[in-house]
Coordinates of C-alpha atoms in Angstrom, one line a residue:
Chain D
X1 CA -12.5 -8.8 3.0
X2 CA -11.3 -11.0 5.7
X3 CA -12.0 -10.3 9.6
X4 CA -8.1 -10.2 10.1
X5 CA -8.3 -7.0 7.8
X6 CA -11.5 -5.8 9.7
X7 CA -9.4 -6.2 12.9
X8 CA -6.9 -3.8 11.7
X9 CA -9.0 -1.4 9.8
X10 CA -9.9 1.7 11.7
X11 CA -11.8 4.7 10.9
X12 CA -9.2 7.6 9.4
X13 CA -11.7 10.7 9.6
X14 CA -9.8 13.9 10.9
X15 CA -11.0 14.4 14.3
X16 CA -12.0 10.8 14.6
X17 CA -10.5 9.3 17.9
X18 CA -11.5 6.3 18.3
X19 CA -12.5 4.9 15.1
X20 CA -12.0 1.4 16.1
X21 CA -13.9 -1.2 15.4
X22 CA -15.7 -0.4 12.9
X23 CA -19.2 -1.9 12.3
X24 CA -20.1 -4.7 10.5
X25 CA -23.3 -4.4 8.5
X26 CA -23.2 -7.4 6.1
X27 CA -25.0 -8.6 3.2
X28 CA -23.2 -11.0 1.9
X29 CA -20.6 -13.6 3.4
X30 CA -18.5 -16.1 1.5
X31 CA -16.2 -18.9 3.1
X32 CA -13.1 -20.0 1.3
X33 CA -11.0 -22.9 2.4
X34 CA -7.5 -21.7 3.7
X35 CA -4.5 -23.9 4.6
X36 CA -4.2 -23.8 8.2
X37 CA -1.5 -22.4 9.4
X38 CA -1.1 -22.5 13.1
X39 CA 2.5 -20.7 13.3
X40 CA 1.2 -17.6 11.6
X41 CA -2.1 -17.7 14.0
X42 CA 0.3 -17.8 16.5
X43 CA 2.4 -14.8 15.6
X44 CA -0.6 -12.7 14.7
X45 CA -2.7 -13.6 18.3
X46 CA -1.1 -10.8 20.2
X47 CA -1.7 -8.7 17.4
X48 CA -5.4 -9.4 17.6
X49 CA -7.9 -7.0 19.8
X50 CA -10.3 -10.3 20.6
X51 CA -13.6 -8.5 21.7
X52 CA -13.7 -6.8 18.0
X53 CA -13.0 -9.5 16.3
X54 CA -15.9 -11.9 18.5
X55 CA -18.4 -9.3 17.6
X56 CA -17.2 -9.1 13.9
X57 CA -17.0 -12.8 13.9
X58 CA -20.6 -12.8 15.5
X59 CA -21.9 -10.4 12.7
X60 CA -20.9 -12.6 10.4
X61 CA -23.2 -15.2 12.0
X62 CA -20.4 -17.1 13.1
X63 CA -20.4 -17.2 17.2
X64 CA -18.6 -19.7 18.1
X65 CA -15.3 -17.7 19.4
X66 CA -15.1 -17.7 23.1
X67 CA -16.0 -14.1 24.9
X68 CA -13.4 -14.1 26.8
X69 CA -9.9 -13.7 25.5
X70 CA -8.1 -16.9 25.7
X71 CA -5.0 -17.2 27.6
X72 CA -1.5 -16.2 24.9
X73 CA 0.2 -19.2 26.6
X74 CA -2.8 -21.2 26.0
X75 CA -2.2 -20.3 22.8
X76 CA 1.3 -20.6 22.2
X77 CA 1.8 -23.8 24.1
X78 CA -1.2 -25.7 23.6
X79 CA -1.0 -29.0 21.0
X80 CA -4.5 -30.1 22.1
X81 CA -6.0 -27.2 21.8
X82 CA -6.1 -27.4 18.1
X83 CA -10.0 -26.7 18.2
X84 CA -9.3 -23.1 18.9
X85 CA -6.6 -22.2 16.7
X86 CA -9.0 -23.8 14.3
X87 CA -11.8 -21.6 15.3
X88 CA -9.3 -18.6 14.9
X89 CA -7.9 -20.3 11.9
X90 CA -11.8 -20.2 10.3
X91 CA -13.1 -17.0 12.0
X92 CA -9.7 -14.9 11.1
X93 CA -8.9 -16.1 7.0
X94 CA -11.8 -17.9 6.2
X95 CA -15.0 -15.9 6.3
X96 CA -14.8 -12.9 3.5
X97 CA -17.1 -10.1 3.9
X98 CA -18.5 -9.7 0.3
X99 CA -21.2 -7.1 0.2
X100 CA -21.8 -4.6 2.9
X101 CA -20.7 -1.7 4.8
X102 CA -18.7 -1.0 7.5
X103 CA -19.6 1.6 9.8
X104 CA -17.5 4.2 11.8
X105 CA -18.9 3.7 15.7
X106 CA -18.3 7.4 16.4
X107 CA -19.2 9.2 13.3
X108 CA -21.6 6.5 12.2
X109 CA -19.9 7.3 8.5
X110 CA -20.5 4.3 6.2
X111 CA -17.6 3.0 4.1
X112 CA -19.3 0.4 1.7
X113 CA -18.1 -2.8 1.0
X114 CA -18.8 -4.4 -2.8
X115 CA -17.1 -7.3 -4.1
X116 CA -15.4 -7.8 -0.9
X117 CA -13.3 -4.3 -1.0
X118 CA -14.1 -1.7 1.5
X119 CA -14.3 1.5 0.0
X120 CA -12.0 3.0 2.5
X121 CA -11.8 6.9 0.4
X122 CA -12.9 10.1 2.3
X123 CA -14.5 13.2 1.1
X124 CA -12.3 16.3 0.6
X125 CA -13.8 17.5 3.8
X126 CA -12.7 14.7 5.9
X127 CA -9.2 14.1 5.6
Chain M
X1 CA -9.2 16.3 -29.8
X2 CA -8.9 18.8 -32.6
X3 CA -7.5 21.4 -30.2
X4 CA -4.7 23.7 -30.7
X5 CA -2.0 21.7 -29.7
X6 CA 1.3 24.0 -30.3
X7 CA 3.7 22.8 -27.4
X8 CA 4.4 19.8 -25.9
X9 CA 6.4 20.3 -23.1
X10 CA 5.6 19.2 -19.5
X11 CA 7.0 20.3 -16.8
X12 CA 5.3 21.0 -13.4
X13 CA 8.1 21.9 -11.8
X14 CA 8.6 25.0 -13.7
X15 CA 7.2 28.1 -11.5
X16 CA 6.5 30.3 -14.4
X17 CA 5.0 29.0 -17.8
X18 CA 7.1 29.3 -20.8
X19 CA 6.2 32.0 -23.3
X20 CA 5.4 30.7 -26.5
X21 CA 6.1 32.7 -29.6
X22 CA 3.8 32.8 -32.3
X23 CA 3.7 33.7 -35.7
X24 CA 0.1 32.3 -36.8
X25 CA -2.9 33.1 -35.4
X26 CA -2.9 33.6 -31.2
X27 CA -5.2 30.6 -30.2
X28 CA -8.0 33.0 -28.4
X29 CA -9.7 30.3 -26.3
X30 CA -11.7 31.8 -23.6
X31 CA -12.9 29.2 -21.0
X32 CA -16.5 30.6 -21.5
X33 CA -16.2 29.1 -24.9
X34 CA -13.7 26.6 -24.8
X35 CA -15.4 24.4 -22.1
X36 CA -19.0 24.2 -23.5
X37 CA -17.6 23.0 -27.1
X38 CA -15.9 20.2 -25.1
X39 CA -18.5 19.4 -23.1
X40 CA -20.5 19.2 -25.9
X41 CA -18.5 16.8 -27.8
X42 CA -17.5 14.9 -24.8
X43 CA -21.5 14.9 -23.4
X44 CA -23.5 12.1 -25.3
X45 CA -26.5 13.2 -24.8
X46 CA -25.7 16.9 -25.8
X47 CA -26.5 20.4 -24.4
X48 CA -27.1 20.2 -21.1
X49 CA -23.1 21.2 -19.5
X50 CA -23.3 24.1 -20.9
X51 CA -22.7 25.5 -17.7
X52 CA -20.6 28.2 -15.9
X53 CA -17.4 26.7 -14.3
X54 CA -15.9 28.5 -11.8
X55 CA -11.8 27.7 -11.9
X56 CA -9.2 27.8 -9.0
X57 CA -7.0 29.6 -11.3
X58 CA -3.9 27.1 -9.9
X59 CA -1.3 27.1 -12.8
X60 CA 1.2 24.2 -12.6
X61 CA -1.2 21.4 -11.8
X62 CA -1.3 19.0 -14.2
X63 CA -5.6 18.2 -13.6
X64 CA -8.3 19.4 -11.5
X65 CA -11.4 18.5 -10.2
X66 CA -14.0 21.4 -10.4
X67 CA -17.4 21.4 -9.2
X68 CA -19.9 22.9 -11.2
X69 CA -22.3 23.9 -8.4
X70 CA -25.7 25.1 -10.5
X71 CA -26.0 21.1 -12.2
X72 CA -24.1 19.9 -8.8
X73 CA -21.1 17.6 -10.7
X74 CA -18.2 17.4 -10.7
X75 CA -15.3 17.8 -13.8
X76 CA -11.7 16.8 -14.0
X77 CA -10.0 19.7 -16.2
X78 CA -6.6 18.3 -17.1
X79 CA -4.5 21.7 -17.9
X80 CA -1.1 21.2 -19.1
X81 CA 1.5 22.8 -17.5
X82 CA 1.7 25.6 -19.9
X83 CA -1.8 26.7 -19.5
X84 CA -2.3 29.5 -17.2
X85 CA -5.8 29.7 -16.4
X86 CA -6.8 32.9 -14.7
X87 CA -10.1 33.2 -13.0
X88 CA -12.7 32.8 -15.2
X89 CA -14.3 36.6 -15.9
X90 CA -11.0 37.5 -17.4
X91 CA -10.1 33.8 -18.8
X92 CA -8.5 34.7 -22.3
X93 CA -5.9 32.3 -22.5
X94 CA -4.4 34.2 -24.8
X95 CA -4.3 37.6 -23.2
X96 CA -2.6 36.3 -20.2
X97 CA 0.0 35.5 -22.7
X98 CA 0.7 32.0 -22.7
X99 CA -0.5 29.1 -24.9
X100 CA -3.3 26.0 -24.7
X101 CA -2.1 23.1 -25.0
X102 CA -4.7 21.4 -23.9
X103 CA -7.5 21.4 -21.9
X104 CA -9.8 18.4 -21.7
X105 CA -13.1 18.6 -19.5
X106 CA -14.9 15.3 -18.6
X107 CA -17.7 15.0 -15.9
X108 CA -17.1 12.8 -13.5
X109 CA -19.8 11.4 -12.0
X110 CA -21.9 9.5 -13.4
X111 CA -20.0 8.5 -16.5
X112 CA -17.2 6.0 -16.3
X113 CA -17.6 5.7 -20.6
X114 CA -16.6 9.0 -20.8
X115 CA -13.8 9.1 -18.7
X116 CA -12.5 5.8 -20.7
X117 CA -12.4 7.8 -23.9
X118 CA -10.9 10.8 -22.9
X119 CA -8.0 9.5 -20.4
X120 CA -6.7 7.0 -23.7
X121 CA -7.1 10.8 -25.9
X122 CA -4.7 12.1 -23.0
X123 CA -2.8 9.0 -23.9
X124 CA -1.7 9.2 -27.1
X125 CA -1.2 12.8 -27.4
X126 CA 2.2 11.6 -25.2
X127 CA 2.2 15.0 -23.2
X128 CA 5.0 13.3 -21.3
X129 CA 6.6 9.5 -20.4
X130 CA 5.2 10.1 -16.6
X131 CA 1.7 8.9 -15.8
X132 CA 1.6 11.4 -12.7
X133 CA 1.6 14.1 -15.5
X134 CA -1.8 12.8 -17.7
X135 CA -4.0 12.1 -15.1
X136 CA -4.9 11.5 -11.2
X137 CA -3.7 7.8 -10.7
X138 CA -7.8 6.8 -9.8
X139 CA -8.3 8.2 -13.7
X140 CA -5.2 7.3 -15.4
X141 CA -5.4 3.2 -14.5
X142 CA -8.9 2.9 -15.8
X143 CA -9.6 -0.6 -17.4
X144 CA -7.4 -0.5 -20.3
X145 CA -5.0 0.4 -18.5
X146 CA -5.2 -2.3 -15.4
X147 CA -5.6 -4.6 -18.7
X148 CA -2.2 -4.3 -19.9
X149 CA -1.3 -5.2 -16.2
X150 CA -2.5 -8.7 -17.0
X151 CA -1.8 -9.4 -20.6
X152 CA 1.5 -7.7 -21.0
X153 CA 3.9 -10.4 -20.0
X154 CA 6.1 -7.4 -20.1
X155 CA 4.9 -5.4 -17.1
X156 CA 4.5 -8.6 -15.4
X157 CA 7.7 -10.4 -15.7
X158 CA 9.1 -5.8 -14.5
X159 CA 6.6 -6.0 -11.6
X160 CA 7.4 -9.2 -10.3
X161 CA 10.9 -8.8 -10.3
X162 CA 10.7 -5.3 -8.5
X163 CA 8.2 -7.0 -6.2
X164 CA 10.7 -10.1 -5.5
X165 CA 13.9 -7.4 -5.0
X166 CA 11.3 -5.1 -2.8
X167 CA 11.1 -8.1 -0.3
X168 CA 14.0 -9.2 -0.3
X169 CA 15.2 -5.6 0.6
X170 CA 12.4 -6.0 3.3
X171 CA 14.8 -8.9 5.3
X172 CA 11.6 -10.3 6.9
X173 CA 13.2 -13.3 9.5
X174 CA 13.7 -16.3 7.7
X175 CA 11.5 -18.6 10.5
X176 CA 9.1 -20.0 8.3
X177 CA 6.0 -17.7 10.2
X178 CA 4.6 -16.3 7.5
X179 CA 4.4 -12.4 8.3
X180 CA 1.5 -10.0 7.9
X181 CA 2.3 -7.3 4.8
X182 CA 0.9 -4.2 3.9
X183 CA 1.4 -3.8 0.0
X184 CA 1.0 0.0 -0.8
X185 CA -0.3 0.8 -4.4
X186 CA -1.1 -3.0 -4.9
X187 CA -2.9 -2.8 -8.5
X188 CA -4.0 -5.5 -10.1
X189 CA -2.4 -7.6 -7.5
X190 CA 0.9 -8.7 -9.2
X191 CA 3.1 -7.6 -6.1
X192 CA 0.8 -9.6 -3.8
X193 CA 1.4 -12.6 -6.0
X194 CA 5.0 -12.8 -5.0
X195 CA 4.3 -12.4 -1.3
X196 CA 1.9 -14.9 -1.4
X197 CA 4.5 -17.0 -3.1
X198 CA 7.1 -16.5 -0.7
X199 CA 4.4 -17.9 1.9
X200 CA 3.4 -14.5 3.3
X201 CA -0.7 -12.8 3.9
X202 CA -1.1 -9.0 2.9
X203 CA -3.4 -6.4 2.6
X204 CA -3.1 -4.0 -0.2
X205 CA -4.0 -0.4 -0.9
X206 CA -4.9 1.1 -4.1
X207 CA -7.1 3.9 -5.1
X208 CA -8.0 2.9 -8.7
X209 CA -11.3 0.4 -8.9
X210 CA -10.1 -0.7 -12.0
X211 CA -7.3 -2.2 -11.0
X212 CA -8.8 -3.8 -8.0
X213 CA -11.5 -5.4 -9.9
X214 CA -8.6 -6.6 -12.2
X215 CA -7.2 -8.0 -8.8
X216 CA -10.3 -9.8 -7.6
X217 CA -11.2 -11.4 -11.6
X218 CA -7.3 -12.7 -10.7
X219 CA -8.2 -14.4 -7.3
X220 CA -5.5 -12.7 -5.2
X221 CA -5.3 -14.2 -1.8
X222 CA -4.6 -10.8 -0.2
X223 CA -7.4 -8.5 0.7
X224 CA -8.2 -5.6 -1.1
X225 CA -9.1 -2.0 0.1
X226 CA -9.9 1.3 -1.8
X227 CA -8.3 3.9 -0.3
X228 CA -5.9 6.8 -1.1
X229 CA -2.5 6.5 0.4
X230 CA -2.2 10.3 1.1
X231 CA -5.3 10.7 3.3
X232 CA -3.1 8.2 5.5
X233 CA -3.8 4.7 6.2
X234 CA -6.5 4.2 8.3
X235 CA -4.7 0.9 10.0
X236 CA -4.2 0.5 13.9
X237 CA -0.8 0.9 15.5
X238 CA 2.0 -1.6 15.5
X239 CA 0.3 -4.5 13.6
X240 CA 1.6 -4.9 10.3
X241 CA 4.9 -6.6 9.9
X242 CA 6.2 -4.8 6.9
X243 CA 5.2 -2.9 3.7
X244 CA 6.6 -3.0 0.1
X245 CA 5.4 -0.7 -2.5
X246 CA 5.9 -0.5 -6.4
X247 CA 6.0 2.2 -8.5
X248 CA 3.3 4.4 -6.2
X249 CA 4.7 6.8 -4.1
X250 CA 6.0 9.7 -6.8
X251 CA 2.4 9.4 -7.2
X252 CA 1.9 11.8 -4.3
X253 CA 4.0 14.1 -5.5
X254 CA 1.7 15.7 -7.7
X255 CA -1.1 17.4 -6.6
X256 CA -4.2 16.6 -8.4
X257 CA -6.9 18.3 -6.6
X258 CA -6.6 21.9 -5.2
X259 CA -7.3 20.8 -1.6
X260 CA -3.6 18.5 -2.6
X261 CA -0.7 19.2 -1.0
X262 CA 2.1 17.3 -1.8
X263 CA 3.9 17.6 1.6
X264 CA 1.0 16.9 3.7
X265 CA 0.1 14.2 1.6
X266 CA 3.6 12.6 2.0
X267 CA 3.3 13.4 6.1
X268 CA 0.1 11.7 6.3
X269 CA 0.9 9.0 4.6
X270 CA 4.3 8.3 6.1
X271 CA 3.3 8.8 9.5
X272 CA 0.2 6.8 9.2
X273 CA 2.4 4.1 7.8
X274 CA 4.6 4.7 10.8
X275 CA 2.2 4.1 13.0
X276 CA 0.6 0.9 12.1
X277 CA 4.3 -0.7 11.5
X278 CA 5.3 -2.9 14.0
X279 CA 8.6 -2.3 16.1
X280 CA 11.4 -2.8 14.0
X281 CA 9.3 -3.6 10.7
X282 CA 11.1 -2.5 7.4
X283 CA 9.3 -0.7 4.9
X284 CA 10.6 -0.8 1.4
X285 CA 9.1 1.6 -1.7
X286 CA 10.1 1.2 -5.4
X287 CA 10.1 4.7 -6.5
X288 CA 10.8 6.5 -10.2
X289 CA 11.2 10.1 -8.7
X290 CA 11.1 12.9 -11.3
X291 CA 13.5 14.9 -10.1
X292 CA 16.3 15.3 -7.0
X293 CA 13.7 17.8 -5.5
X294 CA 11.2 15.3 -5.3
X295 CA 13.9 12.3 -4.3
X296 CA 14.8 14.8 -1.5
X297 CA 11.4 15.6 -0.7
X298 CA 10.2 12.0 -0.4
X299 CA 13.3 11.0 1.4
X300 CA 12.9 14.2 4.1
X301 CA 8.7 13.5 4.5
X302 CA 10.2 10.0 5.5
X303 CA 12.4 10.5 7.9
X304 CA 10.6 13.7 9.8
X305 CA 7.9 10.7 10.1
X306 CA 10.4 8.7 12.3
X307 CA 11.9 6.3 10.0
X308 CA 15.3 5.7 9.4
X309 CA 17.1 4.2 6.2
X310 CA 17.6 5.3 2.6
X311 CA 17.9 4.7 -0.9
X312 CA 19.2 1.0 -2.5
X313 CA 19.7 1.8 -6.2
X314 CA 20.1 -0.9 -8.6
X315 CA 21.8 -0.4 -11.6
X316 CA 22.9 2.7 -11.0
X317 CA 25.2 3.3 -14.5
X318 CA 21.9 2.7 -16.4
X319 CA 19.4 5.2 -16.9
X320 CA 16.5 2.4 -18.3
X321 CA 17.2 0.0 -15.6
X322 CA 18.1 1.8 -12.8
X323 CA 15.5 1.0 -10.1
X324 CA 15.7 3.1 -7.2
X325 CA 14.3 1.2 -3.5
X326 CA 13.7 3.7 -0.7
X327 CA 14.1 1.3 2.6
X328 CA 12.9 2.5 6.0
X329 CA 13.1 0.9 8.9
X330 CA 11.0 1.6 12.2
X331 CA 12.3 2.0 15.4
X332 CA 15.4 0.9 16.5
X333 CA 17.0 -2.5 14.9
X334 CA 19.5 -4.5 17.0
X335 CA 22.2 -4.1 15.4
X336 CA 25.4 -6.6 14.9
X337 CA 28.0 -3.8 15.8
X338 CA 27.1 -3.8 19.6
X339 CA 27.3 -7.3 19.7
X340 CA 31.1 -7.3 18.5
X341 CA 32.1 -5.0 21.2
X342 CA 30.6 -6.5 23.7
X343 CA 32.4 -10.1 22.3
X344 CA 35.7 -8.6 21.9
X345 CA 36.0 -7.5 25.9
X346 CA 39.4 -5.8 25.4
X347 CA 41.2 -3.9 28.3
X348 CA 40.0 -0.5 27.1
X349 CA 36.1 -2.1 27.7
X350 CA 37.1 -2.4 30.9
X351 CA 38.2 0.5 32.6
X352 CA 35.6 2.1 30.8
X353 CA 33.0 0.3 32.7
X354 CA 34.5 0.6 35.9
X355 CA 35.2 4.7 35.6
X356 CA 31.4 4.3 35.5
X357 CA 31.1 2.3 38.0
X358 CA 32.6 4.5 40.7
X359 CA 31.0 7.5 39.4
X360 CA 34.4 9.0 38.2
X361 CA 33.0 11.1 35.9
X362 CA 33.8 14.8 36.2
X363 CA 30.7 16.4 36.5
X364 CA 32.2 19.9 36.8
X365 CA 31.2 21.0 33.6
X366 CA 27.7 19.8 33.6
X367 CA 25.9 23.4 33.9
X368 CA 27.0 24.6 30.9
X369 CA 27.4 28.8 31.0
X370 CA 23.9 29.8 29.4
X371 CA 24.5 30.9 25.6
X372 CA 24.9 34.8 25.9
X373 CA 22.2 36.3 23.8
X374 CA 23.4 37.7 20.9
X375 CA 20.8 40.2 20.4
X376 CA 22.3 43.9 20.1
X377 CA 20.6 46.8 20.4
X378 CA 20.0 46.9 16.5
X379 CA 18.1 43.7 16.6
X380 CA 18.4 40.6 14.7
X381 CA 19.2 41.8 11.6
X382 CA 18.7 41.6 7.5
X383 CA 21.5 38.4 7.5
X384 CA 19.9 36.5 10.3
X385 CA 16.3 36.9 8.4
X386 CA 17.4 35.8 5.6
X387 CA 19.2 33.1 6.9
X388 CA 16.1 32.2 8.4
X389 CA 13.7 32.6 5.5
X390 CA 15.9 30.3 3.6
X391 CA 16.4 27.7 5.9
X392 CA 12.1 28.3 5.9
X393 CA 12.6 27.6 2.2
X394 CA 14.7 24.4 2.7
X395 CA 11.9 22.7 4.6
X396 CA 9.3 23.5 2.0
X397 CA 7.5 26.3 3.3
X398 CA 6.0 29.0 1.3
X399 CA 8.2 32.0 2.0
X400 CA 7.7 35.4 0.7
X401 CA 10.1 36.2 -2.1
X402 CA 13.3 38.9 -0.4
X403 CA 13.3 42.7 -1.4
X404 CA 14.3 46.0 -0.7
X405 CA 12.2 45.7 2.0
X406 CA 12.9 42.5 3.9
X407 CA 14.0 43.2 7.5
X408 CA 14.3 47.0 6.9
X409 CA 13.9 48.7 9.6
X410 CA 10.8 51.2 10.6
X411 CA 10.8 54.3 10.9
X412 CA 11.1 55.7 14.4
X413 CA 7.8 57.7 14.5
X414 CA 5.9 54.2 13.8

């Protein structure tokens, strides 16, 4: 599972309010070489909540996203500030998840994660 | 399966089971008996299921999970539809009148072999051409099934052309950004392939592992998540970009576990889809409904969710070809209409526009006279509740049948 997935997963427990982010307890992490594609980073940035996907990124072992949310203009204008994009570019398509779980932060329910598919099904009692 | 197999005729929809008449020998299965034999031929390592299930007693589902609480597992009973199983205590199957098909019990849990054998036994007995009928989808596309999803160059060649219509029918902007797609029912992947082709990323939901693993031996570039569609989709608001979906949703139709619902299912799911769709996104699904009722029911779940659209049917004179795309859009589109008024600017436009302007309008009539209540002494009724318990029954509520005694009126000493 790739952290642009993780970034739009949320927990789907009945009662669960904020089920978003969910945890990242990883195991095992893969990297696979994309094509970079700055257009579609570009369409998905305002899509992105940043401060989940730093501290997914950072679970990941991967920390070298900026804290702070970058700028969208920075984002759409910028030609010279490829680095980013390609930080995005490797934090966002690149790095799989593999094995693992993901955990919800207010039920602390743990969806596990093998061969990079999050086992996203609830219990009867649950939905 | 050496079972009694008289009738094969499926049909959920049917309220009441058919009577069967029979000339030979009644088949007197009691559950008490009937499920320990099959466990016991089913079990591999013998005696030990010989347990005491306690049923739901639901007629009209097609399978069941049951827990057996003393060895704590859980079975899938697949009934056919013209089983009626009572309560077990007074479980003759033949008493209550009607006749076994079949009955096939399999633990669940911790045997995957088993369930391979018995779901291809469901198979080739042919109880009907619908998969929702054999088996809950997560059981019916075990291996051998997701196999034939790769090696039939059949299924793929169907799967990728109702995949390449689907997005086409999905009218994503042609800007070159490649667009972020939710694939619903994604299987082994073969959907996903064409959007990958066509330069898009996805995410795609299925609730069978077997298909998924086919997916990953396949190297799909989409991600992959288990999940069931009708618990909703558990994806934050307004971030996908669109969602196509083959051959999945009649899935939801059925209920396969008594806690289903088929309604709420289809709510769930279409409002959670709702939800994470971005403004304007299109969904498109590639449905086979059964019937009109569950065309209609599909179609209603959809639109109380929010969407708007309807149904694209190809080939429409052919009963083997004829595909039938359910597209949904979300939120308002733009539309090409306003912009030819506004283009055309004839006189009429105009004095429109500057009646408004002044504030011409007659607002004499603006406080309507309040509706006069048409209540009479008598009450509302018998008419007006039945009118209401059918339009009740329209939506899909349960409604108690109408008698004698519907709306009658008490007597005055009550």
């Amino acid at each position: 599972m790739r952290l642009i997935t993780h970034n739009m997963l949320s927990c789907n427990i009945k009662g669960v309010t904020n089920g978003f982010p969910l945890k990242i307890e990883a195991e095992k992490v893969i990297e696979k070489e994309v094509d970079f594609n700055p257009e579609f980073l570009r369409h998905m940035f305002a899509k992105i909540e940043w401060k989940a996907l730093v501290e997914a990124a950072r679970s990941l072992g991967y920390a070298e996203l900026p804290e702070d949310s970058p700028d969208a203009t920075a984002i759409e204008s910028s030609v010279d500030d490829e680095s980013l994009l390609k930080k995005l570019h490797h934090a966002l398509l690149e790095l799989h998840l593999e094995e693992g779980a993901l955990v919800c932060p207010e039920t602390g329910r743990k969806f596990p994660v093998n061969k990079g598919i999050p086992n996203m099904l609830l219990h009867e009692d649950e939905v | 399966m050496n079972l009694p197999v008289r009738k094969v005729t499926a049909d959920v929809n049917r309220s009441q089971p058919r009577r069967v008449d029979v000339n030979t020998e009644p088949p007197f299965l009691t559950l008490e008996k009937l499920i320990p034999q099959l466990l016991k031929r089913q079990s591999t390592r013998g005696q030990e299921h010989e347990r005491y299930l306690r049923f739901r007693g639901q007629s009209g589902r097609c399978s069941e999970y049951v827990s057996d609480h003393n060895s704590s597992r859980d079975f899938l009973v697949s009934v056919f539809p013209d089983v009626n199983i009572k309560p077990s205590g007074e479980s003759s199957l033949a008493a209550s009148g009607f006749i076994a098909v079949g009955l096939f019990v399999l633990p669940l849990r911790n045997s995957v072999a088993q369930s391979c054998r018995i779901v291809p036994a469901l198979k080739t007995l042919k109880m009907s051409t619908r998969p929702e009928l054999l088996a809950p989808p997560e059981i019916f596309y075990d291996d051998s099934e997701a196999r034939k999803y790769t090696s039939s160059s059949r299924i793929v060649e169907i799967q990728a052309r109702l995949s390449e219509r689907a997005l086409e029918l999905l009218a994503l902007p042609e800007d070159d950004v490649p667009r972020f797609l939710l694939d619903i029912g994604c299987g082994s992947g073969l959907s996903g392939e064409t959007i990958s082709e066509n330069g898009h990323q996805w995410i795609g939901l299925d609730i069978s592992a077997s298909m998924l693993n086919v997916a990953v031996e396949r190297e799909v570039e989409g991600d992959l998540l288990l999940g069931d569609m009708g618990q909703g989709l558990g994806l934050r608001a307004g971030v996908i970009d669109g969602a196509i979906s083959i051959s999945a949703v009649q899935w939801l139709c059925n209920a396969d576990k008594s806690s289903h619902e088929p309604r709420l299912r289809l709510k769930a799911f279409f409002g959670s889809l709702y939800r994470c769709l971005s403004r304007g996104a299109r969904a498109v699904f590639q449905v086979y409904p059964e019937s009109i009722a569950q065309r209609e029911l599909i179609l209603r779940q959809a639109l109380q969710a929010g969407f708007g659209g309807g149904l694209v049917v190809d080939y429409p004179h052919s009963t083997k070809k004829r595909k039938e795309f359910l597209v949904l859009t979300c939120g308002s589109v733009p539309t090409s209409i306003n912009d030819g008024h506004k283009g055309s600017g004839s006189e009429d436009d105009d004095d429109d526009s500057e009646d408004e302007d002044n504030g011409m309008v007659c607002v004499s009539d603006r406080n309507r006279p309040r509706k006069k209540q048409r209540t009479n002494k008598k009450g509302k009724g018998r008419e007006w509740v039945l009118r209401k318990k059918e339009q009740s029954r329209r939506k899909g509520n349960d409604v108690p049948a109408d008698s004698k005694y519907t709306a009658r009126k008490r007597k005055s000493r009550f």
